[in-house]
mmCIF file of C-alpha atoms in Angstrom:
data_model
loop_
_atom_site.group_PDB
_atom_site.id
_atom_site.type_symbol
_atom_site.label_atom_id
_atom_site.label_comp_id
_atom_site.label_asym_id
_atom_site.label_seq_id
_atom_site.Cartn_x
_atom_site.Cartn_y
_atom_site.Cartn_z
ATOM 1 C CA MET A 1 -6.589 13.075 13.989
ATOM 2 C CA TYR A 2 -3.093 11.619 13.907
ATOM 3 C CA CYS A 3 -2.001 9.654 16.949
ATOM 4 C CA ARG A 4 1.398 9.792 18.588
ATOM 5 C CA VAL A 5 2.815 6.449 19.674
ATOM 6 C CA ASP A 6 3.738 6.273 23.351
ATOM 7 C CA ALA A 7 7.478 5.525 23.471
ATOM 8 C CA THR A 8 7.076 3.907 26.894
ATOM 9 C CA VAL A 9 5.005 1.021 25.497
ATOM 10 C CA SER A 10 6.684 -2.189 26.625
ATOM 11 C CA ILE A 11 7.265 -3.606 23.172
ATOM 12 C CA LEU A 12 8.953 -0.395 22.004
ATOM 13 C CA ARG A 13 11.227 -0.382 25.034
ATOM 14 C CA ILE A 14 12.313 -3.895 24.117
ATOM 15 C CA TRP A 15 12.914 -2.946 20.491
ATOM 16 C CA ARG A 16 14.890 0.191 21.307
ATOM 17 C CA ASP A 17 17.018 -1.363 24.023
ATOM 18 C CA GLU A 18 20.391 -1.867 22.368
ATOM 19 C CA GLY A 19 21.420 -4.339 25.039
ATOM 20 C CA ALA A 20 18.276 -6.459 24.778
ATOM 21 C CA GLU A 21 18.217 -9.902 23.193
ATOM 22 C CA LEU A 22 16.036 -8.942 20.228
ATOM 23 C CA TRP A 23 16.402 -12.377 18.668
ATOM 24 C CA GLN A 24 14.817 -13.922 21.752
ATOM 25 C CA ASP A 25 11.876 -11.519 21.683
ATOM 26 C CA PHE A 26 11.153 -11.322 17.948
ATOM 27 C CA ARG A 27 12.971 -14.304 16.373
ATOM 28 C CA LEU A 28 14.319 -11.923 13.734
ATOM 29 C CA SER A 29 17.515 -9.911 13.495
ATOM 30 C CA ILE A 30 17.356 -6.122 13.358
ATOM 31 C CA ARG A 31 18.287 -6.244 9.680
ATOM 32 C CA ALA A 32 15.536 -8.744 8.887
ATOM 33 C CA MET A 33 12.981 -6.790 10.916
ATOM 34 C CA ASN A 34 13.817 -3.560 9.109
ATOM 35 C CA SER A 35 13.469 -5.346 5.766
ATOM 36 C CA LEU A 36 10.119 -6.759 6.840
ATOM 37 C CA GLN A 37 8.821 -3.376 7.923
ATOM 38 C CA ARG A 38 9.820 -1.832 4.592
ATOM 39 C CA LEU A 39 8.289 -4.699 2.650
ATOM 40 C CA LEU A 40 4.945 -4.369 4.449
ATOM 41 C CA ASP A 41 4.900 -0.568 4.435
ATOM 42 C CA ARG A 42 1.392 0.582 3.594
ATOM 43 C CA GLY A 43 2.442 4.112 2.769
ATOM 44 C CA GLN A 44 0.637 5.639 5.754
ATOM 45 C CA ASP A 45 1.708 6.482 9.276
ATOM 46 C CA HIS A 46 -1.401 7.397 11.236
ATOM 47 C CA GLY A 47 -2.950 5.427 14.027
ATOM 48 C CA TRP A 48 -0.650 2.706 15.364
ATOM 49 C CA GLY A 49 1.819 2.926 12.546
ATOM 50 C CA ASN A 50 3.013 0.079 10.372
ATOM 51 C CA ASP A 51 6.341 -0.493 12.129
ATOM 52 C CA LEU A 52 4.740 -0.951 15.538
ATOM 53 C CA GLU A 53 2.144 -3.335 14.142
ATOM 54 C CA VAL A 54 4.873 -5.505 12.609
ATOM 55 C CA LEU A 55 6.641 -5.605 15.980
ATOM 56 C CA ILE A 56 3.431 -6.643 17.705
ATOM 57 C CA TYR A 57 2.754 -9.402 15.197
ATOM 58 C CA THR A 58 6.243 -10.933 15.285
ATOM 59 C CA TYR A 59 6.255 -10.737 19.103
ATOM 60 C CA TRP A 60 2.941 -12.593 19.192
ATOM 61 C CA LEU A 61 4.184 -15.190 16.715
ATOM 62 C CA ALA A 62 7.515 -15.665 18.500
ATOM 63 C CA HIS A 63 5.947 -16.333 21.899
ATOM 64 C CA GLY A 64 2.656 -18.018 20.997
ATOM 65 C CA LEU A 65 0.766 -15.616 23.232
ATOM 66 C CA SER A 66 -2.925 -14.920 23.606
ATOM 67 C CA TYR A 67 -4.361 -11.654 22.349
ATOM 68 C CA GLN A 68 -4.893 -10.536 25.944
ATOM 69 C CA VAL A 69 -1.237 -11.005 26.875
ATOM 70 C CA VAL A 70 -0.088 -9.153 23.773
ATOM 71 C CA SER A 71 -2.437 -6.334 24.706
ATOM 72 C CA SER A 72 -0.742 -6.012 28.093
ATOM 73 C CA VAL A 73 2.670 -5.806 26.430
ATOM 74 C CA GLN A 74 1.606 -3.105 24.008
ATOM 75 C CA CYS A 75 -0.757 -1.373 26.453
ATOM 76 C CA THR A 76 -3.842 -1.605 24.254
ATOM 77 C CA LYS A 77 -7.237 -3.189 24.624
ATOM 78 C CA GLY A 78 -7.793 -6.750 23.476
ATOM 79 C CA TYR A 79 -9.739 -5.910 20.338
ATOM 80 C CA CYS A 80 -6.847 -3.774 19.091
ATOM 81 C CA ALA A 81 -4.370 -6.620 19.463
ATOM 82 C CA LEU A 82 -6.654 -8.952 17.535
ATOM 83 C CA SER A 83 -7.178 -6.477 14.714
ATOM 84 C CA VAL A 84 -3.455 -5.677 14.485
ATOM 85 C CA ILE A 85 -2.493 -9.362 14.301
ATOM 86 C CA HIS A 86 -5.069 -10.128 11.632
ATOM 87 C CA ARG A 87 -4.133 -7.026 9.654
ATOM 88 C CA VAL A 88 -0.408 -7.857 9.537
ATOM 89 C CA ALA A 89 -1.103 -11.521 8.747
ATOM 90 C CA GLN A 90 -3.283 -10.415 5.829
ATOM 91 C CA SER A 91 -0.572 -8.040 4.646
ATOM 92 C CA ILE A 92 1.988 -10.860 4.655
ATOM 93 C CA TRP A 93 -0.489 -13.115 2.857
ATOM 94 C CA ASN A 94 -0.932 -10.458 0.171
ATOM 95 C CA ASN A 95 2.852 -10.194 -0.287
ATOM 96 C CA LEU A 96 3.758 -13.900 -0.298
ATOM 97 C CA SER A 97 4.761 -13.862 -3.961
ATOM 98 C CA ARG A 98 7.382 -11.182 -3.264
ATOM 99 C CA VAL A 99 9.308 -13.554 -1.008
ATOM 100 C CA LEU A 100 8.204 -17.038 -2.084
ATOM 101 C CA SER A 101 8.666 -17.737 -5.792
ATOM 102 C CA PHE A 102 10.142 -20.278 -8.141
ATOM 103 C CA PRO A 103 13.597 -19.494 -9.567
ATOM 104 C CA GLN A 104 13.893 -17.575 -12.812
ATOM 105 C CA ALA A 105 15.285 -19.305 -15.900
ATOM 106 C CA GLU A 106 18.751 -17.880 -15.348
ATOM 107 C CA GLU A 107 18.769 -19.207 -11.768
ATOM 108 C CA LEU A 108 17.855 -22.813 -12.548
ATOM 109 C CA GLN A 109 21.408 -24.004 -13.104
ATOM 110 C CA ALA A 110 22.552 -22.734 -9.709
ATOM 111 C CA VAL A 111 19.560 -24.408 -8.041
ATOM 112 C CA GLY A 112 20.416 -27.713 -9.707
ATOM 113 C CA VAL A 113 24.038 -27.426 -8.623
ATOM 114 C CA GLY A 114 22.836 -27.019 -5.049
ATOM 115 C CA PHE A 115 20.837 -30.244 -5.166
ATOM 116 C CA ALA A 116 23.733 -32.068 -6.819
ATOM 117 C CA ASP A 117 26.045 -30.910 -4.021
ATOM 118 C CA ILE A 118 23.834 -32.044 -1.144
ATOM 119 C CA SER A 119 23.022 -35.370 -2.831
ATOM 120 C CA GLY A 120 26.605 -36.106 -3.780
ATOM 121 C CA THR A 121 25.710 -36.998 -7.358
ATOM 122 C CA PRO A 122 25.273 -34.983 -10.582
ATOM 123 C CA ALA A 123 22.107 -36.982 -11.250
ATOM 124 C CA PHE A 124 20.167 -34.296 -9.345
ATOM 125 C CA ALA A 125 21.639 -31.342 -11.261
ATOM 126 C CA ASN A 126 18.328 -30.778 -13.066
ATOM 127 C CA VAL A 127 16.177 -30.698 -9.925
ATOM 128 C CA VAL A 128 14.284 -27.432 -9.527
ATOM 129 C CA GLY A 129 12.719 -28.052 -6.123
ATOM 130 C CA ALA A 130 11.968 -30.663 -3.487
ATOM 131 C CA ILE A 131 8.420 -31.183 -2.241
ATOM 132 C CA ASP A 132 7.323 -32.296 1.201
ATOM 133 C CA GLY A 133 4.373 -31.927 3.526
ATOM 134 C CA SER A 134 3.815 -31.373 7.221
ATOM 135 C CA HIS A 135 0.892 -31.390 9.635
ATOM 136 C CA ILE A 136 0.528 -28.211 11.699
ATOM 137 C CA TRP A 137 -1.120 -28.893 15.047
ATOM 138 C CA ILE A 138 -4.311 -26.940 15.800
ATOM 139 C CA LYS A 139 -6.977 -26.996 18.463
ATOM 140 C CA PRO A 140 -10.059 -28.817 17.160
ATOM 141 C CA PRO A 141 -12.758 -26.441 15.918
ATOM 142 C CA GLN A 142 -16.278 -26.689 17.253
ATOM 143 C CA LEU A 143 -17.664 -27.584 13.831
ATOM 144 C CA HIS A 144 -16.442 -30.430 11.608
ATOM 145 C CA CYS A 145 -13.665 -31.279 14.050
ATOM 146 C CA LEU A 146 -13.261 -34.820 12.668
ATOM 147 C CA ASP A 147 -12.222 -33.351 9.318
ATOM 148 C CA TYR A 148 -9.080 -32.078 11.028
ATOM 149 C CA LEU A 149 -8.198 -35.354 12.770
ATOM 150 C CA ASN A 150 -5.251 -36.778 10.804
ATOM 151 C CA TYR A 151 -3.976 -40.348 10.503
ATOM 152 C CA LYS A 152 -1.444 -39.620 13.266
ATOM 153 C CA ASN A 153 -4.431 -39.078 15.577
ATOM 154 C CA PHE A 154 -4.093 -35.341 16.248
ATOM 155 C CA TYR A 155 -5.903 -32.318 14.815
ATOM 156 C CA SER A 156 -4.016 -30.452 12.135
ATOM 157 C CA ILE A 157 -3.905 -28.435 8.950
ATOM 158 C CA ASN A 158 -1.905 -29.681 5.981
ATOM 159 C CA MET A 159 1.059 -27.666 4.753
ATOM 160 C CA GLN A 160 2.662 -28.622 1.445
ATOM 161 C CA ALA A 161 5.878 -26.841 0.504
ATOM 162 C CA ILE A 162 8.522 -26.800 -2.204
ATOM 163 C CA PHE A 163 12.097 -25.921 -1.217
ATOM 164 C CA ASP A 164 15.375 -25.208 -2.909
ATOM 165 C CA ALA A 165 18.624 -26.884 -1.870
ATOM 166 C CA LYS A 166 19.246 -24.268 0.838
ATOM 167 C CA GLY A 167 15.909 -24.853 2.552
ATOM 168 C CA LYS A 168 14.268 -21.718 1.155
ATOM 169 C CA PHE A 169 10.535 -21.930 0.561
ATOM 170 C CA LEU A 170 9.726 -21.606 -3.135
ATOM 171 C CA ASP A 171 6.015 -22.337 -2.896
ATOM 172 C CA ILE A 172 3.522 -23.262 -0.184
ATOM 173 C CA TYR A 173 -0.019 -24.591 -0.192
ATOM 174 C CA VAL A 174 -1.787 -24.447 3.176
ATOM 175 C CA GLY A 175 -5.333 -25.008 4.324
ATOM 176 C CA TYR A 176 -6.551 -28.561 3.765
ATOM 177 C CA PRO A 177 -7.834 -30.250 6.976
ATOM 178 C CA GLY A 178 -5.523 -32.858 8.458
ATOM 179 C CA SER A 179 -7.708 -35.803 7.414
ATOM 180 C CA VAL A 180 -7.023 -35.081 3.731
ATOM 181 C CA HIS A 181 -4.363 -37.379 2.266
ATOM 182 C CA ASP A 182 -1.082 -35.937 0.966
ATOM 183 C CA THR A 183 -1.817 -37.022 -2.596
ATOM 184 C CA ARG A 184 -5.108 -35.160 -2.615
ATOM 185 C CA VAL A 185 -3.360 -32.055 -1.313
ATOM 186 C CA MET A 186 -0.840 -32.343 -4.147
ATOM 187 C CA VAL A 187 -3.549 -32.770 -6.774
ATOM 188 C CA GLY A 188 -5.474 -29.823 -5.359
ATOM 189 C CA SER A 189 -2.477 -27.495 -5.232
ATOM 190 C CA PRO A 190 -2.078 -25.056 -8.133
ATOM 191 C CA ARG A 191 1.628 -25.992 -8.840
ATOM 192 C CA PRO A 192 2.530 -29.548 -7.623
ATOM 193 C CA VAL A 193 6.248 -30.255 -8.237
ATOM 194 C CA VAL A 194 12.490 -33.729 0.984
ATOM 195 C CA LEU A 195 13.807 -31.307 2.908
ATOM 196 C CA GLU A 196 12.559 -32.079 6.431
ATOM 197 C CA ARG A 197 15.381 -29.870 7.660
ATOM 198 C CA ALA A 198 13.617 -26.791 6.298
ATOM 199 C CA PHE A 199 10.383 -27.660 8.107
ATOM 200 C CA GLY A 200 12.430 -28.319 11.237
ATOM 201 C CA MET A 201 14.133 -24.914 11.015
ATOM 202 C CA MET A 202 10.861 -23.078 10.473
ATOM 203 C CA LYS A 203 9.146 -24.864 13.356
ATOM 204 C CA THR A 204 12.150 -24.347 15.636
ATOM 205 C CA ARG A 205 12.223 -20.606 15.039
ATOM 206 C CA TRP A 206 8.533 -20.253 15.768
ATOM 207 C CA ARG A 207 8.491 -23.142 18.247
ATOM 208 C CA SER A 208 6.270 -21.292 20.737
ATOM 209 C CA THR A 209 3.564 -21.204 18.074
ATOM 210 C CA LEU A 210 4.148 -24.306 15.959
ATOM 211 C CA PHE A 211 5.233 -26.811 18.635
ATOM 212 C CA ARG A 212 1.794 -26.652 20.194
ATOM 213 C CA ALA A 213 -1.774 -26.397 18.958
ATOM 214 C CA LEU A 214 -2.526 -23.120 17.227
ATOM 215 C CA GLU A 215 -5.126 -21.234 19.241
ATOM 216 C CA VAL A 216 -6.724 -19.554 16.236
ATOM 217 C CA LYS A 217 -9.648 -20.447 14.011
ATOM 218 C CA PRO A 218 -8.916 -22.863 11.149
ATOM 219 C CA THR A 219 -9.867 -20.135 8.696
ATOM 220 C CA PHE A 220 -7.097 -17.894 10.063
ATOM 221 C CA ALA A 221 -4.522 -20.641 10.668
ATOM 222 C CA PRO A 222 -3.314 -20.787 7.017
ATOM 223 C CA GLN A 223 -2.283 -17.123 7.189
ATOM 224 C CA VAL A 224 -0.357 -17.704 10.428
ATOM 225 C CA ILE A 225 1.400 -20.753 8.973
ATOM 226 C CA ALA A 226 2.187 -18.911 5.739
ATOM 227 C CA SER A 227 3.646 -16.077 7.821
ATOM 228 C CA CYS A 228 6.145 -18.489 9.362
ATOM 229 C CA ALA A 229 7.349 -19.567 5.905
ATOM 230 C CA PHE A 230 7.437 -15.951 4.750
ATOM 231 C CA LEU A 231 9.537 -14.852 7.720
ATOM 232 C CA HIS A 232 11.779 -17.909 7.318
ATOM 233 C CA ASN A 233 12.711 -16.624 3.863
ATOM 234 C CA ILE A 234 13.051 -13.025 5.047
ATOM 235 C CA MET A 235 15.612 -14.100 7.614
ATOM 236 C CA GLY A 236 17.371 -16.457 5.252
ATOM 237 C CA THR A 237 19.275 -19.603 6.103
ATOM 238 C CA HIS A 238 22.592 -18.109 7.167
ATOM 239 C CA TRP A 239 24.575 -19.042 10.268
ATOM 240 C CA ILE A 240 22.312 -17.458 12.881
ATOM 241 C CA LEU A 241 19.466 -19.712 11.764
ATOM 242 C CA MET A 242 21.666 -22.767 11.965
ATOM 243 C CA ARG A 243 22.836 -21.674 15.402
ATOM 244 C CA THR A 244 19.231 -21.516 16.547
ATOM 245 C CA VAL A 245 18.518 -25.018 15.337
ATOM 246 C CA MET A 246 21.617 -26.438 17.001
ATOM 247 C CA THR A 247 21.494 -24.621 20.345
ATOM 248 C CA LEU A 248 17.796 -24.311 21.080
ATOM 249 C CA THR A 249 16.538 -27.597 19.664
ATOM 250 C CA PRO A 250 19.346 -29.883 18.498
ATOM 251 C CA HIS A 251 16.806 -32.415 17.244
ATOM 252 C CA PRO A 252 13.418 -30.848 16.410
ATOM 253 C CA PRO A 253 10.547 -33.056 17.604
ATOM 254 C CA GLN A 254 9.528 -35.604 15.004
ATOM 255 C CA GLU A 255 5.895 -36.230 14.197
ATOM 256 C CA GLN A 256 4.701 -39.567 15.510
ATOM 257 C CA MET A 257 4.084 -42.265 12.944
ATOM 258 C CA GLY A 258 0.502 -43.179 12.265
ATOM 259 C CA LEU A 259 -1.079 -46.610 12.550
ATOM 260 C CA ASN A 260 0.207 -49.076 9.939
ATOM 261 C CA GLU A 261 2.814 -46.524 8.856
ATOM 262 C CA THR A 262 6.424 -47.592 8.229
ATOM 263 C CA LEU A 263 9.589 -45.705 7.411
ATOM 264 C CA GLY A 264 10.315 -45.332 3.707
ATOM 265 C CA ASN A 265 14.067 -44.833 4.017
ATOM 266 C CA HIS A 266 14.879 -48.024 2.123
ATOM 267 C CA ILE A 267 12.618 -46.972 -0.746
ATOM 268 C CA ARG A 268 14.246 -43.539 -0.870
ATOM 269 C CA ASP A 269 17.739 -45.035 -0.847
ATOM 270 C CA THR A 270 16.840 -47.479 -3.618
ATOM 271 C CA LEU A 271 15.446 -44.711 -5.810
ATOM 272 C CA ALA A 272 18.486 -42.508 -5.187
ATOM 273 C CA ALA A 273 20.788 -45.366 -6.159
ATOM 274 C CA GLN A 274 18.820 -45.987 -9.340
ATOM 275 C CA VAL A 275 18.890 -42.323 -10.335
ATOM 276 C CA SER A 276 22.614 -42.052 -9.701
ATOM 277 C CA GLY A 277 23.329 -45.230 -11.656
ATOM 278 C CA LYS A 278 24.802 -47.093 -8.673
ATOM 279 C CA THR A 279 22.633 -50.172 -9.114
#
């Protein structure tokens, strides 16, 4: 039997309220949400319906809520909320390559121009992408918890990412426990190739989820983290994203330095000067 969605469900009232602050509730614009719903369309409309499930997932991700709280918002039982969230996360995971991909041959020149512009030197005109890593905070699992304890002394999962000059994710590699060193993550990634600003923007948008320990199992955490990068690209890096970074969190929290760790700014500056021929 086909089910009819109750239009009085709280989350649908929020979505259909033209005067509501949808950005605050879903962290996506209407245009981006519509694009996301079309992209994840499964070609079927029975049961909950794809569009509603996408709303539920982004609402959960935007607010960092428990499954029980999400259930109260959508008026369903807890097991339904859990299954919906895992289903949409899996759907995004399956479609990562449609949103995250390296530039085509004809796009390489424009990408290089972007890096040359932000660096202030044509020496970077042949750069295809910039690689960086970040630790995503999680609650320690019951088993093998020490594997997730990183050198900064908190539990995490490693996220390695490659960006273009605009802060768009080109490739991500997520899943190694926090204790694994960055170089091992790079060697283990299928396509190893500076933009902390891009990580900052992604974490600021989904700050309710990523500025605290993820309350999901480590096996599911990579899909949640990948979703944040996926949705970052869906929304794009236009002015509304920059407004969020500036007004909500002018300076995104920086990860604490680990023991015996020092800043490498002087090394970076020296290398940049050498590449640009200024030394």
